Amino acid sequence: MVPREFDDNLRFRRELLNWVEEEGELAERLLADWCRKDVLFYADALVWTLDPKRHPGSPLRPWITLPFQEELFWTVEGAIGQAGARAGDLDQACHDQVIFKSRDIGGSYVALIAVDRRFLLYDYQVFVFVSSSEELVDKKSV
């Protein structure tokens, strides 16, 4: 499991990068396999984000999944469908997924990270995103 404490996470990433550089192609293949098996590993070990609002002096931050975001990752993964499926396969089925979210909780990032992982690690991936207007997103529900 990838550490989720900031300094430990950075250290893990540094050690992972060093290992891949030292071991070469075999390590690259193993890393790709680990990322295919676990979207949370991919996100917490390899993804970076920008957070200029909370960290104006150092906005580039490692993505570290928060506990409430884990379920959303699996929801998005389920909606996307089986990653290795080919056209016509029974396990290719996917479905639309509505994500109710608010600003600054990472909802958009979760969806984009899941799609990024699929796009980089699997063939024949197609995705469609639809978003509400900014006005509807910012409107407080009653």
mmCIF file of N, CA and C in Angstrom:
data_model
loop_
_atom_site.group_PDB
_atom_site.id
_atom_site.type_symbol
_atom_site.label_atom_id
_atom_site.label_comp_id
_atom_site.label_asym_id
_atom_site.label_seq_id
_atom_site.Cartn_x
_atom_site.Cartn_y
_atom_site.Cartn_z
ATOM 1 N N MET A 1 0.837 -1.183 0.000
ATOM 2 C CA MET A 1 0.000 0.000 0.000
ATOM 3 C C MET A 1 0.885 1.251 0.000
ATOM 4 N N VAL A 2 0.439 2.251 -0.703
ATOM 5 C CA VAL A 2 1.181 3.503 -0.809
ATOM 6 C C VAL A 2 0.891 4.362 0.427
ATOM 7 N N PRO A 3 1.932 4.882 1.065
ATOM 8 C CA PRO A 3 1.696 5.738 2.240
ATOM 9 C C PRO A 3 0.900 6.979 1.866
ATOM 10 N N ARG A 4 0.022 7.393 2.754
ATOM 11 C CA ARG A 4 -0.815 8.566 2.479
ATOM 12 C C ARG A 4 -0.438 9.768 3.333
ATOM 13 N N GLU A 5 0.564 9.655 4.156
ATOM 14 C CA GLU A 5 1.095 10.821 4.874
ATOM 15 C C GLU A 5 2.054 11.511 3.908
ATOM 16 N N PHE A 6 2.006 12.832 3.852
ATOM 17 C CA PHE A 6 2.699 13.604 2.820
ATOM 18 C C PHE A 6 4.181 13.236 2.681
ATOM 19 N N ASP A 7 4.959 13.350 3.750
ATOM 20 C CA ASP A 7 6.403 13.085 3.655
ATOM 21 C C ASP A 7 6.695 11.632 3.311
ATOM 22 N N ASP A 8 5.940 10.710 3.901
ATOM 23 C CA ASP A 8 6.122 9.289 3.593
ATOM 24 C C ASP A 8 5.769 8.993 2.141
ATOM 25 N N ASN A 9 4.738 9.652 1.633
ATOM 26 C CA ASN A 9 4.340 9.466 0.248
ATOM 27 C C ASN A 9 5.435 9.950 -0.696
ATOM 28 N N LEU A 10 5.999 11.124 -0.415
ATOM 29 C CA LEU A 10 7.089 11.638 -1.256
ATOM 30 C C LEU A 10 8.282 10.695 -1.243
ATOM 31 N N ARG A 11 8.616 10.180 -0.075
ATOM 32 C CA ARG A 11 9.736 9.246 0.050
ATOM 33 C C ARG A 11 9.451 7.968 -0.763
ATOM 34 N N PHE A 12 8.226 7.449 -0.661
ATOM 35 C CA PHE A 12 7.835 6.264 -1.418
ATOM 36 C C PHE A 12 7.988 6.509 -2.920
ATOM 37 N N ARG A 13 7.511 7.651 -3.386
ATOM 38 C CA ARG A 13 7.614 7.985 -4.808
ATOM 39 C C ARG A 13 9.064 8.060 -5.265
ATOM 40 N N ARG A 14 9.897 8.679 -4.426
ATOM 41 C CA ARG A 14 11.322 8.798 -4.753
ATOM 42 C C ARG A 14 11.964 7.406 -4.847
ATOM 43 N N GLU A 15 11.665 6.541 -3.879
ATOM 44 C CA GLU A 15 12.219 5.185 -3.880
ATOM 45 C C GLU A 15 11.696 4.372 -5.068
ATOM 46 N N LEU A 16 10.423 4.537 -5.406
ATOM 47 C CA LEU A 16 9.842 3.846 -6.548
ATOM 48 C C LEU A 16 10.525 4.279 -7.841
ATOM 49 N N LEU A 17 10.712 5.574 -8.016
ATOM 50 C CA LEU A 17 11.387 6.090 -9.203
ATOM 51 C C LEU A 17 12.822 5.575 -9.277
ATOM 52 N N ASN A 18 13.529 5.601 -8.163
ATOM 53 C CA ASN A 18 14.910 5.083 -8.142
ATOM 54 C C ASN A 18 14.949 3.606 -8.524
ATOM 55 N N TRP A 19 14.016 2.820 -7.988
ATOM 56 C CA TRP A 19 13.952 1.400 -8.294
ATOM 57 C C TRP A 19 13.724 1.170 -9.788
ATOM 58 N N VAL A 20 12.785 1.919 -10.378
ATOM 59 C CA VAL A 20 12.510 1.768 -11.803
ATOM 60 C C VAL A 20 13.730 2.162 -12.628
ATOM 61 N N GLU A 21 14.402 3.234 -12.250
ATOM 62 C CA GLU A 21 15.599 3.663 -12.979
ATOM 63 C C GLU A 21 16.712 2.625 -12.879
ATOM 64 N N GLU A 22 16.882 2.029 -11.708
ATOM 65 C CA GLU A 22 17.949 1.035 -11.504
ATOM 66 C C GLU A 22 17.643 -0.291 -12.184
ATOM 67 N N GLU A 23 16.407 -0.740 -12.116
ATOM 68 C CA GLU A 23 16.041 -2.071 -12.626
ATOM 69 C C GLU A 23 15.622 -2.078 -14.092
ATOM 70 N N GLY A 24 15.233 -0.926 -14.616
ATOM 71 C CA GLY A 24 14.926 -0.825 -16.037
ATOM 72 C C GLY A 24 13.600 -1.418 -16.463
ATOM 73 N N GLU A 25 13.629 -2.096 -17.608
ATOM 74 C CA GLU A 25 12.407 -2.531 -18.288
ATOM 75 C C GLU A 25 11.553 -3.482 -17.451
ATOM 76 N N LEU A 26 12.159 -4.391 -16.730
ATOM 77 C CA LEU A 26 11.381 -5.310 -15.890
ATOM 78 C C LEU A 26 10.592 -4.531 -14.837
ATOM 79 N N ALA A 27 11.236 -3.565 -14.204
ATOM 80 C CA ALA A 27 10.557 -2.742 -13.202
ATOM 81 C C ALA A 27 9.436 -1.929 -13.837
ATOM 82 N N GLU A 28 9.664 -1.417 -15.037
ATOM 83 C CA GLU A 28 8.612 -0.664 -15.741
ATOM 84 C C GLU A 28 7.397 -1.546 -15.993
ATOM 85 N N ARG A 29 7.628 -2.788 -16.419
ATOM 86 C CA ARG A 29 6.512 -3.711 -16.678
ATOM 87 C C ARG A 29 5.781 -4.052 -15.387
ATOM 88 N N LEU A 30 6.531 -4.287 -14.311
ATOM 89 C CA LEU A 30 5.897 -4.581 -13.024
ATOM 90 C C LEU A 30 5.073 -3.401 -12.532
ATOM 91 N N LEU A 31 5.635 -2.193 -12.649
ATOM 92 C CA LEU A 31 4.916 -0.997 -12.233
ATOM 93 C C LEU A 31 3.626 -0.833 -13.035
ATOM 94 N N ALA A 32 3.693 -1.050 -14.338
ATOM 95 C CA ALA A 32 2.493 -0.956 -15.176
ATOM 96 C C ALA A 32 1.454 -1.994 -14.739
ATOM 97 N N ASP A 33 1.900 -3.205 -14.417
ATOM 98 C CA ASP A 33 0.970 -4.241 -13.945
ATOM 99 C C ASP A 33 0.310 -3.832 -12.635
ATOM 100 N N TRP A 34 1.081 -3.303 -11.704
ATOM 101 C CA TRP A 34 0.517 -2.855 -10.421
ATOM 102 C C TRP A 34 -0.532 -1.770 -10.650
ATOM 103 N N CYS A 35 -0.216 -0.849 -11.579
ATOM 104 C CA CYS A 35 -1.154 0.239 -11.871
ATOM 105 C C CYS A 35 -2.418 -0.279 -12.545
ATOM 106 N N ARG A 36 -2.286 -1.306 -13.397
ATOM 107 C CA ARG A 36 -3.472 -1.894 -14.016
ATOM 108 C C ARG A 36 -4.369 -2.548 -12.971
ATOM 109 N N LYS A 37 -3.768 -3.141 -11.967
ATOM 110 C CA LYS A 37 -4.531 -3.875 -10.954
ATOM 111 C C LYS A 37 -5.212 -2.971 -9.939
ATOM 112 N N ASP A 38 -4.705 -1.745 -9.742
ATOM 113 C CA ASP A 38 -5.212 -0.939 -8.624
ATOM 114 C C ASP A 38 -5.158 0.551 -8.947
ATOM 115 N N VAL A 39 -6.331 1.131 -9.182
ATOM 116 C CA VAL A 39 -6.407 2.557 -9.487
ATOM 117 C C VAL A 39 -5.877 3.401 -8.327
ATOM 118 N N LEU A 40 -6.067 2.944 -7.091
ATOM 119 C CA LEU A 40 -5.568 3.709 -5.941
ATOM 120 C C LEU A 40 -4.048 3.695 -5.881
ATOM 121 N N PHE A 41 -3.438 2.576 -6.240
ATOM 122 C CA PHE A 41 -1.974 2.545 -6.315
ATOM 123 C C PHE A 41 -1.497 3.548 -7.358
ATOM 124 N N TYR A 42 -2.108 3.503 -8.539
ATOM 125 C CA TYR A 42 -1.745 4.432 -9.605
ATOM 126 C C TYR A 42 -1.851 5.883 -9.132
ATOM 127 N N ALA A 43 -2.980 6.214 -8.532
ATOM 128 C CA ALA A 43 -3.224 7.590 -8.097
ATOM 129 C C ALA A 43 -2.231 8.024 -7.023
ATOM 130 N N ASP A 44 -2.073 7.206 -5.994
ATOM 131 C CA ASP A 44 -1.275 7.611 -4.833
ATOM 132 C C ASP A 44 0.228 7.481 -5.051
ATOM 133 N N ALA A 45 0.641 6.721 -6.060
ATOM 134 C CA ALA A 45 2.069 6.543 -6.312
ATOM 135 C C ALA A 45 2.597 7.403 -7.455
ATOM 136 N N LEU A 46 1.717 7.776 -8.402
ATOM 137 C CA LEU A 46 2.222 8.412 -9.617
ATOM 138 C C LEU A 46 1.582 9.747 -9.997
ATOM 139 N N VAL A 47 0.408 10.048 -9.483
ATOM 140 C CA VAL A 47 -0.316 11.241 -9.933
ATOM 141 C C VAL A 47 0.073 12.461 -9.093
ATOM 142 N N TRP A 48 0.205 13.581 -9.775
ATOM 143 C CA TRP A 48 0.489 14.875 -9.141
ATOM 144 C C TRP A 48 -0.659 15.821 -9.446
ATOM 145 N N THR A 49 -0.845 16.805 -8.608
ATOM 146 C CA THR A 49 -1.909 17.778 -8.802
ATOM 147 C C THR A 49 -1.387 19.172 -8.461
ATOM 148 N N LEU A 50 -2.115 20.173 -8.884
ATOM 149 C CA LEU A 50 -1.793 21.552 -8.544
ATOM 150 C C LEU A 50 -2.817 22.067 -7.544
ATOM 151 N N ASP A 51 -2.337 22.685 -6.470
ATOM 152 C CA ASP A 51 -3.236 23.238 -5.453
ATOM 153 C C ASP A 51 -2.721 24.624 -5.047
ATOM 154 N N PRO A 52 -2.850 25.607 -5.968
ATOM 155 C CA PRO A 52 -2.327 26.943 -5.672
ATOM 156 C C PRO A 52 -3.110 27.680 -4.591
ATOM 157 N N LYS A 53 -4.364 27.279 -4.372
ATOM 158 C CA LYS A 53 -5.181 27.959 -3.367
ATOM 159 C C LYS A 53 -4.658 27.669 -1.956
ATOM 160 N N ARG A 54 -4.408 26.401 -1.664
ATOM 161 C CA ARG A 54 -3.954 26.026 -0.319
ATOM 162 C C ARG A 54 -2.438 26.058 -0.172
ATOM 163 N N HIS A 55 -1.712 25.969 -1.286
ATOM 164 C CA HIS A 55 -0.244 25.936 -1.239
ATOM 165 C C HIS A 55 0.321 26.881 -2.295
ATOM 166 N N PRO A 56 0.121 28.185 -2.119
ATOM 167 C CA PRO A 56 0.527 29.134 -3.164
ATOM 168 C C PRO A 56 2.037 29.128 -3.448
ATOM 169 N N GLY A 57 2.849 28.846 -2.469
ATOM 170 C CA GLY A 57 4.298 28.845 -2.672
ATOM 171 C C GLY A 57 4.828 27.577 -3.301
ATOM 172 N N SER A 58 4.074 26.506 -3.221
ATOM 173 C CA SER A 58 4.488 25.204 -3.750
ATOM 174 C C SER A 58 3.250 24.439 -4.205
ATOM 175 N N PRO A 59 2.634 24.874 -5.320
ATOM 176 C CA PRO A 59 1.343 24.303 -5.707
ATOM 177 C C PRO A 59 1.397 22.871 -6.251
ATOM 178 N N LEU A 60 2.546 22.415 -6.753
ATOM 179 C CA LEU A 60 2.645 21.054 -7.265
ATOM 180 C C LEU A 60 2.700 20.088 -6.089
ATOM 181 N N ARG A 61 1.692 19.221 -5.992
ATOM 182 C CA ARG A 61 1.552 18.321 -4.837
ATOM 183 C C ARG A 61 1.327 16.898 -5.314
ATOM 184 N N PRO A 62 1.767 15.909 -4.562
ATOM 185 C CA PRO A 62 1.399 14.534 -4.904
ATOM 186 C C PRO A 62 -0.084 14.325 -4.626
ATOM 187 N N TRP A 63 -0.763 13.632 -5.531
ATOM 188 C CA TRP A 63 -2.146 13.270 -5.248
ATOM 189 C C TRP A 63 -2.111 12.212 -4.155
ATOM 190 N N ILE A 64 -2.821 12.435 -3.095
ATOM 191 C CA ILE A 64 -2.964 11.459 -2.025
ATOM 192 C C ILE A 64 -4.466 11.303 -1.788
ATOM 193 N N THR A 65 -4.984 10.132 -2.110
ATOM 194 C CA THR A 65 -6.415 9.881 -2.008
ATOM 195 C C THR A 65 -6.888 10.005 -0.566
ATOM 196 N N LEU A 66 -7.947 10.750 -0.381
ATOM 197 C CA LEU A 66 -8.567 10.869 0.935
ATOM 198 C C LEU A 66 -9.555 9.723 1.111
ATOM 199 N N PRO A 67 -9.811 9.321 2.351
ATOM 200 C CA PRO A 67 -10.694 8.164 2.564
ATOM 201 C C PRO A 67 -12.043 8.265 1.856
ATOM 202 N N PHE A 68 -12.676 9.425 1.855
ATOM 203 C CA PHE A 68 -13.996 9.538 1.219
ATOM 204 C C PHE A 68 -13.908 9.471 -0.307
ATOM 205 N N GLN A 69 -12.699 9.629 -0.878
ATOM 206 C CA GLN A 69 -12.537 9.552 -2.329
ATOM 207 C C GLN A 69 -12.382 8.119 -2.825
ATOM 208 N N GLU A 70 -12.005 7.199 -1.937
ATOM 209 C CA GLU A 70 -11.785 5.807 -2.348
ATOM 210 C C GLU A 70 -13.035 5.208 -2.997
ATOM 211 N N GLU A 71 -14.177 5.351 -2.343
ATOM 212 C CA GLU A 71 -15.413 4.788 -2.882
ATOM 213 C C GLU A 71 -15.741 5.388 -4.245
ATOM 214 N N LEU A 72 -15.475 6.670 -4.408
ATOM 215 C CA LEU A 72 -15.738 7.314 -5.692
ATOM 216 C C LEU A 72 -14.857 6.711 -6.792
ATOM 217 N N PHE A 73 -13.599 6.408 -6.468
ATOM 218 C CA PHE A 73 -12.740 5.752 -7.466
ATOM 219 C C PHE A 73 -13.373 4.445 -7.936
ATOM 220 N N TRP A 74 -13.854 3.635 -6.997
ATOM 221 C CA TRP A 74 -14.428 2.343 -7.370
ATOM 222 C C TRP A 74 -15.752 2.528 -8.110
ATOM 223 N N THR A 75 -16.511 3.564 -7.783
ATOM 224 C CA THR A 75 -17.745 3.867 -8.504
ATOM 225 C C THR A 75 -17.431 4.219 -9.956
ATOM 226 N N VAL A 76 -16.445 5.072 -10.149
ATOM 227 C CA VAL A 76 -16.043 5.468 -11.506
ATOM 228 C C VAL A 76 -15.508 4.261 -12.273
ATOM 229 N N GLU A 77 -14.663 3.467 -11.631
ATOM 230 C CA GLU A 77 -14.128 2.272 -12.280
ATOM 231 C C GLU A 77 -15.253 1.333 -12.719
ATOM 232 N N GLY A 78 -16.256 1.154 -11.844
ATOM 233 C CA GLY A 78 -17.388 0.301 -12.194
ATOM 234 C C GLY A 78 -18.171 0.832 -13.378
ATOM 235 N N ALA A 79 -18.327 2.142 -13.443
ATOM 236 C CA ALA A 79 -19.051 2.757 -14.550
ATOM 237 C C ALA A 79 -18.295 2.621 -15.867
ATOM 238 N N ILE A 80 -16.971 2.689 -15.804
ATOM 239 C CA ILE A 80 -16.165 2.584 -17.021
ATOM 240 C C ILE A 80 -16.273 1.177 -17.611
ATOM 241 N N GLY A 81 -16.355 0.164 -16.762
ATOM 242 C CA GLY A 81 -16.457 -1.212 -17.243
ATOM 243 C C GLY A 81 -15.123 -1.928 -17.182
ATOM 244 N N GLN A 82 -15.106 -3.156 -17.646
ATOM 245 C CA GLN A 82 -13.915 -4.002 -17.598
ATOM 246 C C GLN A 82 -12.823 -3.413 -18.488
ATOM 247 N N ALA A 83 -11.656 -3.181 -17.912
ATOM 248 C CA ALA A 83 -10.588 -2.475 -18.619
ATOM 249 C C ALA A 83 -10.048 -3.228 -19.823
ATOM 250 N N GLY A 84 -9.860 -4.511 -19.723
ATOM 251 C CA GLY A 84 -9.231 -5.254 -20.808
ATOM 252 C C GLY A 84 -10.190 -5.779 -21.859
ATOM 253 N N ALA A 85 -11.467 -5.439 -21.757
ATOM 254 C CA ALA A 85 -12.478 -5.976 -22.667
ATOM 255 C C ALA A 85 -12.309 -5.416 -24.082
ATOM 256 N N ARG A 86 -12.687 -6.213 -25.036
ATOM 257 C CA ARG A 86 -12.688 -5.804 -26.438
ATOM 258 C C ARG A 86 -14.138 -5.590 -26.881
ATOM 259 N N ALA A 87 -14.327 -4.908 -27.970
ATOM 260 C CA ALA A 87 -15.673 -4.662 -28.493
ATOM 261 C C ALA A 87 -16.415 -5.986 -28.640
ATOM 262 N N GLY A 88 -17.621 -6.034 -28.100
ATOM 263 C CA GLY A 88 -18.444 -7.222 -28.187
ATOM 264 C C GLY A 88 -18.294 -8.176 -27.013
ATOM 265 N N ASP A 89 -17.255 -8.019 -26.194
ATOM 266 C CA ASP A 89 -17.093 -8.871 -25.009
ATOM 267 C C ASP A 89 -18.224 -8.599 -24.029
ATOM 268 N N LEU A 90 -18.685 -9.638 -23.351
ATOM 269 C CA LEU A 90 -19.763 -9.469 -22.376
ATOM 270 C C LEU A 90 -19.350 -8.574 -21.220
ATOM 271 N N ASP A 91 -18.072 -8.613 -20.831
ATOM 272 C CA ASP A 91 -17.634 -7.806 -19.685
ATOM 273 C C ASP A 91 -17.210 -6.396 -20.089
ATOM 274 N N GLN A 92 -17.495 -6.026 -21.337
ATOM 275 C CA GLN A 92 -17.181 -4.677 -21.786
ATOM 276 C C GLN A 92 -18.200 -3.672 -21.258
ATOM 277 N N ALA A 93 -19.353 -4.153 -20.839
ATOM 278 C CA ALA A 93 -20.466 -3.285 -20.466
ATOM 279 C C ALA A 93 -20.052 -2.204 -19.480
ATOM 280 N N CYS A 94 -20.533 -1.041 -19.730
ATOM 281 C CA CYS A 94 -20.312 0.089 -18.835
ATOM 282 C C CYS A 94 -21.638 0.838 -18.722
ATOM 283 N N HIS A 95 -21.660 1.857 -17.890
ATOM 284 C CA HIS A 95 -22.904 2.609 -17.737
ATOM 285 C C HIS A 95 -22.597 4.065 -17.402
ATOM 286 N N ASP A 96 -23.602 4.894 -17.606
ATOM 287 C CA ASP A 96 -23.475 6.301 -17.235
ATOM 288 C C ASP A 96 -23.344 6.399 -15.726
ATOM 289 N N GLN A 97 -22.656 7.424 -15.280
ATOM 290 C CA GLN A 97 -22.504 7.631 -13.839
ATOM 291 C C GLN A 97 -22.606 9.116 -13.542
ATOM 292 N N VAL A 98 -23.535 9.483 -12.705
ATOM 293 C CA VAL A 98 -23.643 10.863 -12.242
ATOM 294 C C VAL A 98 -22.842 10.979 -10.955
ATOM 295 N N ILE A 99 -22.037 12.011 -10.867
ATOM 296 C CA ILE A 99 -21.261 12.265 -9.650
ATOM 297 C C ILE A 99 -21.739 13.589 -9.078
ATOM 298 N N PHE A 100 -22.371 13.527 -7.935
ATOM 299 C CA PHE A 100 -22.770 14.748 -7.247
ATOM 300 C C PHE A 100 -21.570 15.202 -6.436
ATOM 301 N N LYS A 101 -21.161 16.420 -6.652
ATOM 302 C CA LYS A 101 -19.942 16.884 -6.011
ATOM 303 C C LYS A 101 -20.043 18.361 -5.687
ATOM 304 N N SER A 102 -19.084 18.812 -4.937
ATOM 305 C CA SER A 102 -18.937 20.244 -4.691
ATOM 306 C C SER A 102 -17.491 20.594 -4.991
ATOM 307 N N ARG A 103 -17.196 21.838 -4.933
ATOM 308 C CA ARG A 103 -15.834 22.273 -5.247
ATOM 309 C C ARG A 103 -14.843 21.833 -4.175
ATOM 310 N N ASP A 104 -13.613 21.620 -4.631
ATOM 311 C CA ASP A 104 -12.468 21.341 -3.744
ATOM 312 C C ASP A 104 -12.566 20.035 -2.963
ATOM 313 N N ILE A 105 -13.269 19.039 -3.512
ATOM 314 C CA ILE A 105 -13.246 17.724 -2.863
ATOM 315 C C ILE A 105 -12.604 16.669 -3.765
ATOM 316 N N GLY A 106 -12.182 17.065 -4.962
ATOM 317 C CA GLY A 106 -11.468 16.155 -5.846
ATOM 318 C C GLY A 106 -12.334 15.282 -6.726
ATOM 319 N N GLY A 107 -13.618 15.561 -6.821
ATOM 320 C CA GLY A 107 -14.504 14.729 -7.635
ATOM 321 C C GLY A 107 -14.105 14.685 -9.102
ATOM 322 N N SER A 108 -13.789 15.829 -9.662
ATOM 323 C CA SER A 108 -13.365 15.859 -11.068
ATOM 324 C C SER A 108 -12.029 15.154 -11.228
ATOM 325 N N TYR A 109 -11.126 15.380 -10.280
ATOM 326 C CA TYR A 109 -9.818 14.723 -10.346
ATOM 327 C C TYR A 109 -9.956 13.210 -10.314
ATOM 328 N N VAL A 110 -10.817 12.686 -9.453
ATOM 329 C CA VAL A 110 -10.991 11.238 -9.350
ATOM 330 C C VAL A 110 -11.394 10.667 -10.714
ATOM 331 N N ALA A 111 -12.384 11.265 -11.341
ATOM 332 C CA ALA A 111 -12.828 10.778 -12.650
ATOM 333 C C ALA A 111 -11.709 10.869 -13.682
ATOM 334 N N LEU A 112 -10.988 11.973 -13.692
ATOM 335 C CA LEU A 112 -9.916 12.152 -14.668
ATOM 336 C C LEU A 112 -8.731 11.224 -14.414
ATOM 337 N N ILE A 113 -8.420 10.974 -13.157
ATOM 338 C CA ILE A 113 -7.329 10.044 -12.828
ATOM 339 C C ILE A 113 -7.686 8.633 -13.296
ATOM 340 N N ALA A 114 -8.919 8.206 -13.034
ATOM 341 C CA ALA A 114 -9.345 6.877 -13.467
ATOM 342 C C ALA A 114 -9.271 6.741 -14.988
ATOM 343 N N VAL A 115 -9.706 7.768 -15.696
ATOM 344 C CA VAL A 115 -9.655 7.754 -17.153
ATOM 345 C C VAL A 115 -8.213 7.810 -17.649
ATOM 346 N N ASP A 116 -7.392 8.634 -17.038
ATOM 347 C CA ASP A 116 -5.981 8.745 -17.416
ATOM 348 C C ASP A 116 -5.297 7.383 -17.312
ATOM 349 N N ARG A 117 -5.537 6.691 -16.217
ATOM 350 C CA ARG A 117 -4.943 5.367 -16.002
ATOM 351 C C ARG A 117 -5.368 4.400 -17.106
ATOM 352 N N ARG A 118 -6.659 4.379 -17.403
ATOM 353 C CA ARG A 118 -7.151 3.488 -18.453
ATOM 354 C C ARG A 118 -6.548 3.854 -19.811
ATOM 355 N N PHE A 119 -6.496 5.142 -20.103
ATOM 356 C CA PHE A 119 -5.979 5.598 -21.392
ATOM 357 C C PHE A 119 -4.511 5.207 -21.567
ATOM 358 N N LEU A 120 -3.714 5.344 -20.508
ATOM 359 C CA LEU A 120 -2.282 5.050 -20.599
ATOM 360 C C LEU A 120 -1.963 3.557 -20.594
ATOM 361 N N LEU A 121 -2.798 2.752 -19.947
ATOM 362 C CA LEU A 121 -2.429 1.356 -19.700
ATOM 363 C C LEU A 121 -3.233 0.315 -20.482
ATOM 364 N N TYR A 122 -4.284 0.724 -21.183
ATOM 365 C CA TYR A 122 -5.122 -0.219 -21.924
ATOM 366 C C TYR A 122 -5.404 0.316 -23.323
ATOM 367 N N ASP A 123 -5.559 -0.621 -24.254
ATOM 368 C CA ASP A 123 -5.926 -0.265 -25.623
ATOM 369 C C ASP A 123 -7.432 -0.032 -25.725
ATOM 370 N N TYR A 124 -7.817 0.668 -26.768
ATOM 371 C CA TYR A 124 -9.228 0.820 -27.157
ATOM 372 C C TYR A 124 -10.110 1.418 -26.065
ATOM 373 N N GLN A 125 -9.679 2.481 -25.471
ATOM 374 C CA GLN A 125 -10.465 3.135 -24.433
ATOM 375 C C GLN A 125 -11.120 4.389 -25.008
ATOM 376 N N VAL A 126 -12.413 4.554 -24.744
ATOM 377 C CA VAL A 126 -13.167 5.721 -25.207
ATOM 378 C C VAL A 126 -13.956 6.256 -24.016
ATOM 379 N N PHE A 127 -13.934 7.569 -23.828
ATOM 380 C CA PHE A 127 -14.598 8.179 -22.679
ATOM 381 C C PHE A 127 -15.371 9.411 -23.122
ATOM 382 N N VAL A 128 -16.480 9.676 -22.444
ATOM 383 C CA VAL A 128 -17.276 10.874 -22.696
ATOM 384 C C VAL A 128 -17.573 11.523 -21.354
ATOM 385 N N PHE A 129 -17.352 12.834 -21.271
ATOM 386 C CA PHE A 129 -17.646 13.597 -20.058
ATOM 387 C C PHE A 129 -18.680 14.661 -20.374
ATOM 388 N N VAL A 130 -19.598 14.853 -19.455
ATOM 389 C CA VAL A 130 -20.584 15.919 -19.555
ATOM 390 C C VAL A 130 -20.614 16.605 -18.204
ATOM 391 N N SER A 131 -20.701 17.927 -18.219
ATOM 392 C CA SER A 131 -20.715 18.668 -16.961
ATOM 393 C C SER A 131 -21.852 19.678 -16.967
ATOM 394 N N SER A 132 -22.356 19.961 -15.773
ATOM 395 C CA SER A 132 -23.356 21.016 -15.641
ATOM 396 C C SER A 132 -22.684 22.370 -15.792
ATOM 397 N N SER A 133 -23.489 23.383 -15.958
ATOM 398 C CA SER A 133 -22.946 24.734 -16.040
ATOM 399 C C SER A 133 -22.354 25.136 -14.698
ATOM 400 N N GLU A 134 -21.470 26.088 -14.725
ATOM 401 C CA GLU A 134 -20.868 26.586 -13.489
ATOM 402 C C GLU A 134 -21.943 27.091 -12.535
ATOM 403 N N GLU A 135 -22.942 27.741 -13.081
ATOM 404 C CA GLU A 135 -24.040 28.281 -12.262
ATOM 405 C C GLU A 135 -24.757 27.161 -11.495
ATOM 406 N N LEU A 136 -25.045 26.045 -12.179
ATOM 407 C CA LEU A 136 -25.714 24.923 -11.510
ATOM 408 C C LEU A 136 -24.807 24.251 -10.478
ATOM 409 N N VAL A 137 -23.523 24.175 -10.782
ATOM 410 C CA VAL A 137 -22.572 23.550 -9.853
ATOM 411 C C VAL A 137 -22.484 24.371 -8.581
ATOM 412 N N ASP A 138 -22.437 25.696 -8.722
ATOM 413 C CA ASP A 138 -22.257 26.570 -7.554
ATOM 414 C C ASP A 138 -23.549 26.838 -6.778
ATOM 415 N N LYS A 139 -24.698 26.551 -7.398
ATOM 416 C CA LYS A 139 -25.985 26.825 -6.761
ATOM 417 C C LYS A 139 -26.179 25.904 -5.552
ATOM 418 N N LYS A 140 -26.567 26.457 -4.450
ATOM 419 C CA LYS A 140 -26.843 25.682 -3.242
ATOM 420 C C LYS A 140 -28.185 24.977 -3.404
ATOM 421 N N SER A 141 -28.220 23.684 -3.123
ATOM 422 C CA SER A 141 -29.492 22.952 -3.208
ATOM 423 C C SER A 141 -30.276 23.165 -1.925
ATOM 424 N N VAL A 142 -31.578 23.068 -2.045
ATOM 425 C CA VAL A 142 -32.462 23.299 -0.898
ATOM 426 C C VAL A 142 -32.898 21.975 -0.328
#
